[in-house]
PDB file of C-alpha atoms in Angstrom:
ATOM      1  CA  ASP A  28     -22.459  24.011   1.545  1.00 76.00           C
ATOM      2  CA  SER A  29     -21.508  21.775   4.270  1.00 76.00           C
ATOM      3  CA  GLY A  30     -19.550  19.317   2.412  1.00 91.00           C
ATOM      4  CA  VAL A  31     -21.710  16.605   3.251  1.00 95.00           C
ATOM      5  CA  THR A  32     -23.153  14.946  -0.150  1.00 96.00           C
ATOM      6  CA  GLN A  33     -26.203  12.914  -0.388  1.00 97.00           C
ATOM      7  CA  THR A  34     -27.780  11.375  -3.399  1.00 96.00           C
ATOM      8  CA  PRO A  35     -30.446  11.328  -4.669  1.00 97.00           C
ATOM      9  CA  LYS A  36     -32.193  14.552  -3.508  1.00 95.00           C
ATOM     10  CA  HIS A  37     -35.730  12.934  -4.147  1.00 96.00           C
ATOM     11  CA  LEU A  38     -36.967   9.281  -4.415  1.00 97.00           C
ATOM     12  CA  ILE A  39     -40.133   8.010  -5.276  1.00 97.00           C
ATOM     13  CA  THR A  40     -41.029   4.230  -4.918  1.00 97.00           C
ATOM     14  CA  ALA A  41     -43.977   1.827  -4.223  1.00 97.00           C
ATOM     15  CA  THR A  42     -44.843  -0.069  -1.039  1.00 97.00           C
ATOM     16  CA  GLY A  43     -42.673  -3.389  -0.464  1.00 97.00           C
ATOM     17  CA  GLN A  44     -39.516  -1.886  -2.420  1.00 97.00           C
ATOM     18  CA  ARG A  45     -36.096  -1.337  -1.203  1.00 97.00           C
ATOM     19  CA  VAL A  46     -33.974   1.430  -1.832  1.00 97.00           C
ATOM     20  CA  THR A  47     -30.688   2.613  -1.083  1.00 98.00           C
ATOM     21  CA  LEU A  48     -29.402   6.196   0.212  1.00 98.00           C
ATOM     22  CA  ARG A  49     -25.973   7.349  -0.290  1.00 98.00           C
ATOM     23  CA  CYS A  50     -23.947   9.596   1.709  1.00 98.00           C
ATOM     24  CA  SER A  51     -20.511  11.077   1.160  1.00 97.00           C
ATOM     25  CA  PRO A  52     -18.941  12.718   4.098  1.00 97.00           C
ATOM     26  CA  ARG A  53     -16.620  15.671   4.411  1.00 96.00           C
ATOM     27  CA  SER A  54     -13.299  15.046   3.327  1.00 95.00           C
ATOM     28  CA  GLY A  55     -11.586  13.924   6.335  1.00 93.00           C
ATOM     29  CA  ASP A  56     -14.390  13.148   8.640  1.00 95.00           C
ATOM     30  CA  LEU A  57     -14.464   9.507   9.735  1.00 96.00           C
ATOM     31  CA  SER A  58     -17.902   9.508  11.224  1.00 95.00           C
ATOM     32  CA  VAL A  59     -21.058   9.203   9.481  1.00 96.00           C
ATOM     33  CA  TYR A  60     -24.709   9.844  11.066  1.00 95.00           C
ATOM     34  CA  TRP A  61     -27.913   8.931   9.508  1.00 96.00           C
ATOM     35  CA  TYR A  62     -31.288  10.531  10.767  1.00 95.00           C
ATOM     36  CA  GLN A  63     -34.825  10.479   9.791  1.00 95.00           C
ATOM     37  CA  GLN A  64     -37.129  13.420   9.774  1.00 93.00           C
ATOM     38  CA  SER A  65     -40.788  12.890   9.596  1.00 90.00           C
ATOM     39  CA  LEU A  66     -43.787  14.783  10.639  1.00 84.00           C
ATOM     40  CA  ASP A  67     -45.019  12.999  13.292  1.00 83.00           C
ATOM     41  CA  GLN A  68     -41.858  11.459  14.804  1.00 83.00           C
ATOM     42  CA  GLY A  69     -39.679  14.836  14.082  1.00 87.00           C
ATOM     43  CA  LEU A  70     -35.609  14.188  13.866  1.00 90.00           C
ATOM     44  CA  GLN A  71     -34.563  10.674  15.084  1.00 91.00           C
ATOM     45  CA  PHE A  72     -31.009   9.237  15.216  1.00 91.00           C
ATOM     46  CA  LEU A  73     -30.818   6.225  13.356  1.00 93.00           C
ATOM     47  CA  ILE A  74     -27.212   4.986  13.163  1.00 93.00           C
ATOM     48  CA  GLN A  75     -23.589   6.077  13.301  1.00 93.00           C
ATOM     49  CA  TYR A  76     -20.569   4.628  11.830  1.00 95.00           C
ATOM     50  CA  TYR A  77     -16.834   5.378  12.610  1.00 94.00           C
ATOM     51  CA  ASN A  78     -14.211   4.635  10.286  1.00 95.00           C
ATOM     52  CA  GLY A  79     -16.146   1.709   8.642  1.00 95.00           C
ATOM     53  CA  GLU A  80     -17.716   0.404  11.899  1.00 94.00           C
ATOM     54  CA  GLU A  81     -20.989   0.595  13.393  1.00 93.00           C
ATOM     55  CA  ARG A  82     -20.891   2.791  16.660  1.00 90.00           C
ATOM     56  CA  ALA A  83     -24.262   3.584  17.765  1.00 88.00           C
ATOM     57  CA  LYS A  84     -27.676   2.758  16.882  1.00 88.00           C
ATOM     58  CA  GLY A  85     -30.478   4.452  17.622  1.00 87.00           C
ATOM     59  CA  ASN A  86     -34.469   4.113  16.643  1.00 81.00           C
ATOM     60  CA  ILE A  87     -33.661   2.110  13.466  1.00 91.00           C
ATOM     61  CA  LEU A  88     -35.861  -0.414  12.245  1.00 93.00           C
ATOM     62  CA  GLU A  89     -34.790  -4.024  11.318  1.00 95.00           C
ATOM     63  CA  ARG A  90     -35.897  -3.541   7.931  1.00 96.00           C
ATOM     64  CA  PHE A  91     -33.140  -0.824   7.720  1.00 97.00           C
ATOM     65  CA  SER A  92     -29.250  -1.334   7.476  1.00 96.00           C
ATOM     66  CA  ALA A  93     -26.638   0.653   6.937  1.00 97.00           C
ATOM     67  CA  GLN A  94     -22.831   0.280   6.167  1.00 97.00           C
ATOM     68  CA  GLN A  95     -19.731   2.563   5.700  1.00 98.00           C
ATOM     69  CA  PHE A  96     -17.231   1.600   2.671  1.00 97.00           C
ATOM     70  CA  PRO A  97     -13.599   2.077   2.840  1.00 96.00           C
ATOM     71  CA  ASP A  98     -13.645   5.296   1.182  1.00 95.00           C
ATOM     72  CA  LEU A  99     -15.880   6.306   3.930  1.00 97.00           C
ATOM     73  CA  HIS A 100     -19.226   6.885   2.203  1.00 97.00           C
ATOM     74  CA  SER A 101     -22.421   5.171   3.585  1.00 98.00           C
ATOM     75  CA  GLU A 102     -25.218   3.878   2.291  1.00 98.00           C
ATOM     76  CA  LEU A 103     -28.617   3.328   4.054  1.00 98.00           C
ATOM     77  CA  ASN A 104     -30.556   0.509   2.848  1.00 98.00           C
ATOM     78  CA  LEU A 105     -34.343   0.683   3.282  1.00 97.00           C
ATOM     79  CA  SER A 106     -36.608  -2.367   2.395  1.00 97.00           C
ATOM     80  CA  SER A 107     -39.898  -3.791   2.561  1.00 97.00           C
ATOM     81  CA  LEU A 108     -40.970  -0.009   2.539  1.00 97.00           C
ATOM     82  CA  GLU A 109     -44.280   1.076   4.078  1.00 96.00           C
ATOM     83  CA  LEU A 110     -45.916   4.209   3.649  1.00 95.00           C
ATOM     84  CA  GLY A 111     -44.941   5.633   7.144  1.00 94.00           C
ATOM     85  CA  ASP A 112     -41.224   5.200   6.045  1.00 96.00           C
ATOM     86  CA  SER A 113     -41.875   8.537   3.986  1.00 96.00           C
ATOM     87  CA  ALA A 114     -39.776  10.834   5.303  1.00 96.00           C
ATOM     88  CA  LEU A 115     -36.519  13.316   4.586  1.00 95.00           C
ATOM     89  CA  TYR A 116     -33.360  11.278   5.447  1.00 96.00           C
ATOM     90  CA  PHE A 117     -30.179  13.038   6.505  1.00 95.00           C
ATOM     91  CA  CYS A 118     -26.848  12.083   6.839  1.00 96.00           C
ATOM     92  CA  ALA A 119     -24.089  14.184   8.793  1.00 95.00           C
ATOM     93  CA  SER A 120     -20.470  13.911   9.350  1.00 95.00           C
ATOM     94  CA  SER A 121     -17.947  14.554  11.994  1.00 93.00           C
ATOM     95  CA  VAL A 122     -14.138  14.224  12.156  1.00 92.00           C
ATOM     96  CA  GLY A 123     -14.153  12.098  15.063  1.00 89.00           C
ATOM     97  CA  LEU A 124     -16.302  10.324  17.193  1.00 85.00           C
ATOM     98  CA  GLY A 125     -18.300  13.441  18.082  1.00 81.00           C
ATOM     99  CA  SER A 126     -17.095  14.157  21.372  1.00 78.00           C
ATOM    100  CA  ILE A 127     -17.492  17.492  23.124  1.00 75.00           C
ATOM    101  CA  GLY A 128     -16.617  20.466  21.035  1.00 77.00           C
ATOM    102  CA  GLU A 129     -16.983  18.560  17.736  1.00 83.00           C
ATOM    103  CA  LYS A 130     -19.307  19.690  15.295  1.00 85.00           C
ATOM    104  CA  LEU A 131     -21.539  17.631  13.179  1.00 88.00           C
ATOM    105  CA  PHE A 132     -22.222  18.741   9.289  1.00 91.00           C
ATOM    106  CA  PHE A 133     -25.361  17.876   7.642  1.00 93.00           C
ATOM    107  CA  GLY A 134     -26.253  16.880   4.025  1.00 94.00           C
ATOM    108  CA  SER A 135     -29.241  18.378   2.157  1.00 93.00           C
ATOM    109  CA  GLY A 136     -31.231  15.205   2.514  1.00 94.00           C
ATOM    110  CA  THR A 137     -32.898  12.621   0.571  1.00 96.00           C
ATOM    111  CA  GLN A 138     -36.745  13.247   0.738  1.00 95.00           C
ATOM    112  CA  LEU A 139     -38.472   9.453   0.317  1.00 97.00           C
ATOM    113  CA  SER A 140     -41.976   9.255  -0.835  1.00 97.00           C
ATOM    114  CA  VAL A 141     -43.579   5.637  -0.651  1.00 97.00           C
ATOM    115  CA  LEU A 142     -46.604   5.559  -2.652  1.00 95.00           C
TER     116      LEU A 142
ATOM    117  CA  ALA B  22     -31.958   8.692  28.833  1.00 74.00           C
ATOM    118  CA  GLN B  23     -31.565  12.014  27.224  1.00 82.00           C
ATOM    119  CA  ARG B  24     -34.547  13.984  26.192  1.00 89.00           C
ATOM    120  CA  VAL B  25     -34.945  17.753  24.555  1.00 94.00           C
ATOM    121  CA  THR B  26     -38.329  19.513  24.911  1.00 95.00           C
ATOM    122  CA  GLN B  27     -39.401  22.497  23.022  1.00 96.00           C
ATOM    123  CA  PRO B  28     -43.083  23.295  24.168  1.00 95.00           C
ATOM    124  CA  GLU B  29     -44.117  25.499  21.363  1.00 95.00           C
ATOM    125  CA  LYS B  30     -44.830  24.148  18.055  1.00 93.00           C
ATOM    126  CA  LEU B  31     -45.658  27.389  16.624  1.00 96.00           C
ATOM    127  CA  LEU B  32     -44.676  30.895  17.585  1.00 97.00           C
ATOM    128  CA  SER B  33     -45.417  34.097  15.373  1.00 97.00           C
ATOM    129  CA  VAL B  34     -43.905  37.447  16.313  1.00 97.00           C
ATOM    130  CA  PHE B  35     -44.055  40.621  14.295  1.00 97.00           C
ATOM    131  CA  LYS B  36     -40.783  41.773  12.806  1.00 97.00           C
ATOM    132  CA  GLY B  37     -38.753  44.222  15.199  1.00 97.00           C
ATOM    133  CA  ALA B  38     -40.264  42.404  18.175  1.00 97.00           C
ATOM    134  CA  PRO B  39     -38.133  40.150  20.960  1.00 97.00           C
ATOM    135  CA  VAL B  40     -38.432  36.500  20.255  1.00 97.00           C
ATOM    136  CA  GLU B  41     -37.500  33.588  22.691  1.00 97.00           C
ATOM    137  CA  LEU B  42     -37.690  30.046  21.498  1.00 98.00           C
ATOM    138  CA  LYS B  43     -37.859  27.654  24.656  1.00 97.00           C
ATOM    139  CA  CYS B  44     -35.889  24.690  24.935  1.00 97.00           C
ATOM    140  CA  ASN B  45     -35.528  22.327  28.225  1.00 96.00           C
ATOM    141  CA  TYR B  46     -33.255  19.484  28.432  1.00 94.00           C
ATOM    142  CA  SER B  47     -33.184  16.346  30.676  1.00 91.00           C
ATOM    143  CA  TYR B  48     -29.783  14.625  30.903  1.00 86.00           C
ATOM    144  CA  SER B  49     -27.858  13.326  34.021  1.00 80.00           C
ATOM    145  CA  GLY B  50     -24.112  14.420  32.584  1.00 78.00           C
ATOM    146  CA  SER B  51     -22.754  17.173  31.329  1.00 79.00           C
ATOM    147  CA  PRO B  52     -24.688  17.939  28.077  1.00 83.00           C
ATOM    148  CA  GLU B  53     -23.648  20.031  24.788  1.00 88.00           C
ATOM    149  CA  LEU B  54     -26.458  21.818  23.654  1.00 91.00           C
ATOM    150  CA  PHE B  55     -27.049  23.281  20.082  1.00 93.00           C
ATOM    151  CA  TRP B  56     -29.504  25.138  17.930  1.00 95.00           C
ATOM    152  CA  TYR B  57     -29.830  24.287  14.395  1.00 94.00           C
ATOM    153  CA  VAL B  58     -31.971  26.250  11.903  1.00 94.00           C
ATOM    154  CA  GLN B  59     -33.881  24.606   8.863  1.00 93.00           C
ATOM    155  CA  TYR B  60     -35.289  26.731   6.170  1.00 91.00           C
ATOM    156  CA  SER B  61     -38.106  25.166   4.247  1.00 83.00           C
ATOM    157  CA  ARG B  62     -36.982  21.753   4.706  1.00 75.00           C
ATOM    158  CA  GLN B  63     -33.415  22.214   3.711  1.00 81.00           C
ATOM    159  CA  ARG B  64     -30.380  21.230   5.141  1.00 86.00           C
ATOM    160  CA  LEU B  65     -30.077  21.662   9.046  1.00 89.00           C
ATOM    161  CA  GLN B  66     -27.468  24.492   9.769  1.00 91.00           C
ATOM    162  CA  LEU B  67     -25.902  25.060  12.805  1.00 90.00           C
ATOM    163  CA  LEU B  68     -26.768  28.204  14.587  1.00 92.00           C
ATOM    164  CA  LEU B  69     -25.109  28.131  17.818  1.00 90.00           C
ATOM    165  CA  ARG B  70     -23.669  26.180  20.493  1.00 88.00           C
ATOM    166  CA  HIS B  71     -23.682  26.814  24.258  1.00 85.00           C
ATOM    167  CA  ILE B  72     -19.648  25.944  24.562  1.00 81.00           C
ATOM    168  CA  SER B  73     -19.009  28.885  21.822  1.00 81.00           C
ATOM    169  CA  ARG B  74     -21.107  31.672  23.709  1.00 73.00           C
ATOM    170  CA  GLU B  75     -21.363  33.177  20.171  1.00 77.00           C
ATOM    171  CA  SER B  76     -23.760  35.247  18.617  1.00 81.00           C
ATOM    172  CA  ILE B  77     -25.050  34.398  15.187  1.00 84.00           C
ATOM    173  CA  LYS B  78     -27.383  36.502  13.220  1.00 90.00           C
ATOM    174  CA  GLY B  79     -28.250  38.354  16.282  1.00 92.00           C
ATOM    175  CA  PHE B  80     -29.563  35.200  18.172  1.00 94.00           C
ATOM    176  CA  THR B  81     -28.101  34.290  21.660  1.00 93.00           C
ATOM    177  CA  ALA B  82     -28.703  31.458  24.198  1.00 93.00           C
ATOM    178  CA  ASP B  83     -27.268  30.734  27.484  1.00 87.00           C
ATOM    179  CA  LEU B  84     -27.298  27.325  29.286  1.00 90.00           C
ATOM    180  CA  ASN B  85     -28.958  27.482  32.480  1.00 91.00           C
ATOM    181  CA  LYS B  86     -28.238  24.438  34.292  1.00 89.00           C
ATOM    182  CA  GLY B  87     -30.194  24.814  37.350  1.00 91.00           C
ATOM    183  CA  GLU B  88     -33.220  25.288  35.024  1.00 92.00           C
ATOM    184  CA  THR B  89     -31.793  22.930  32.672  1.00 93.00           C
ATOM    185  CA  SER B  90     -32.991  25.427  29.758  1.00 95.00           C
ATOM    186  CA  PHE B  91     -31.152  26.501  26.771  1.00 95.00           C
ATOM    187  CA  HIS B  92     -33.682  29.112  25.222  1.00 97.00           C
ATOM    188  CA  LEU B  93     -32.887  30.912  22.014  1.00 96.00           C
ATOM    189  CA  LYS B  94     -33.501  34.656  22.086  1.00 96.00           C
ATOM    190  CA  LYS B  95     -33.328  37.499  19.568  1.00 96.00           C
ATOM    191  CA  PRO B  96     -34.133  41.033  20.629  1.00 96.00           C
ATOM    192  CA  PHE B  97     -35.485  42.392  17.045  1.00 97.00           C
ATOM    193  CA  ALA B  98     -36.691  39.470  15.054  1.00 97.00           C
ATOM    194  CA  GLN B  99     -36.525  39.653  11.321  1.00 97.00           C
ATOM    195  CA  GLU B 100     -38.749  38.517   8.456  1.00 96.00           C
ATOM    196  CA  GLU B 101     -35.686  36.232   7.262  1.00 95.00           C
ATOM    197  CA  ASP B 102     -35.764  34.641  10.842  1.00 96.00           C
ATOM    198  CA  SER B 103     -38.848  32.602   9.825  1.00 96.00           C
ATOM    199  CA  ALA B 104     -37.719  29.012   9.771  1.00 96.00           C
ATOM    200  CA  MET B 105     -37.826  25.697  11.897  1.00 95.00           C
ATOM    201  CA  TYR B 106     -35.477  25.764  14.907  1.00 97.00           C
ATOM    202  CA  TYR B 107     -34.332  22.683  16.417  1.00 95.00           C
ATOM    203  CA  CYS B 108     -32.740  22.562  19.927  1.00 96.00           C
ATOM    204  CA  ALA B 109     -30.494  19.336  20.365  1.00 94.00           C
ATOM    205  CA  LEU B 110     -28.311  18.010  22.989  1.00 91.00           C
ATOM    206  CA  LYS B 111     -25.107  15.716  22.889  1.00 86.00           C
ATOM    207  CA  GLY B 112     -23.961  13.710  25.795  1.00 72.00           C
ATOM    208  CA  ASP B 113     -21.078  12.671  26.843  1.00 56.00           C
ATOM    209  CA  ALA B 114     -21.960   9.254  26.579  1.00 51.00           C
ATOM    210  CA  GLY B 115     -18.548   8.063  28.042  1.00 49.00           C
ATOM    211  CA  GLY B 116     -17.434   5.733  25.233  1.00 48.00           C
ATOM    212  CA  THR B 117     -20.288   4.989  23.034  1.00 53.00           C
ATOM    213  CA  SER B 118     -21.680   7.618  20.655  1.00 54.00           C
ATOM    214  CA  TYR B 119     -20.592  11.033  21.650  1.00 62.00           C
ATOM    215  CA  GLY B 120     -22.037  12.322  18.458  1.00 71.00           C
ATOM    216  CA  LYS B 121     -25.634  11.322  18.917  1.00 81.00           C
ATOM    217  CA  LEU B 122     -27.825  14.107  18.917  1.00 88.00           C
ATOM    218  CA  THR B 123     -30.997  14.082  20.438  1.00 90.00           C
ATOM    219  CA  PHE B 124     -33.438  16.721  18.859  1.00 93.00           C
ATOM    220  CA  GLY B 125     -36.552  18.349  20.276  1.00 94.00           C
ATOM    221  CA  GLN B 126     -39.567  18.402  18.358  1.00 93.00           C
ATOM    222  CA  GLY B 127     -38.986  21.925  16.763  1.00 94.00           C
ATOM    223  CA  THR B 128     -40.421  25.118  16.915  1.00 96.00           C
ATOM    224  CA  ILE B 129     -41.739  26.807  13.597  1.00 96.00           C
ATOM    225  CA  LEU B 130     -41.045  30.522  13.862  1.00 97.00           C
ATOM    226  CA  THR B 131     -43.084  33.115  11.725  1.00 97.00           C
ATOM    227  CA  VAL B 132     -41.963  36.523  11.507  1.00 97.00           C
ATOM    228  CA  HIS B 133     -44.924  38.719  10.315  1.00 96.00           C
ATOM    229  CA  PRO B 134     -44.016  42.027   8.438  1.00 94.00           C
TER     230      PRO B 134
END
């Protein structure tokens, strides 16, 4: 168990809908990262938050947004869902900004299926 | 830009045979390299990282800066090694996101009995 908790484990929804994925980092970790794993794109970095502030952005669509709350949990909001958004979404956390030597710990992921 | 290439999408070996999963990277600074393993699309587990020079589950990997490679090796493969393996790079982004990992496309290793 990495200590990173993601809910829900599975999510099935329809095109055009909006969903929210939740991540609780390990106790004491200030950074949260979101990754998308799909069959065609592989594992892609979406976004990082550090202590409530956006720190870095990757290949995140405009239809997607995220935030990190004062208790450090994070939510990834996906809207106007398309079939191609079906993927496994991972959250990871680290104690700091993720500098050299710092480990990232991954959650079990949320499997999103858009029908 | 940072890039990680795993040239083999699939790799099959027999139990007891040596295995090498290839990883090449492109990065202008001083990267930190990792290998992650994923069993049946579950959680990504850190297998090893180059700065630790450790051996986990019999796997080793050496960073070769000249060839920009970080190949994963195991002298005698076991059936329980069957999984997806990802090579990943973390760059010294100098003030932005140090923690961003760039992953390769992954290699599915199948070890036959």
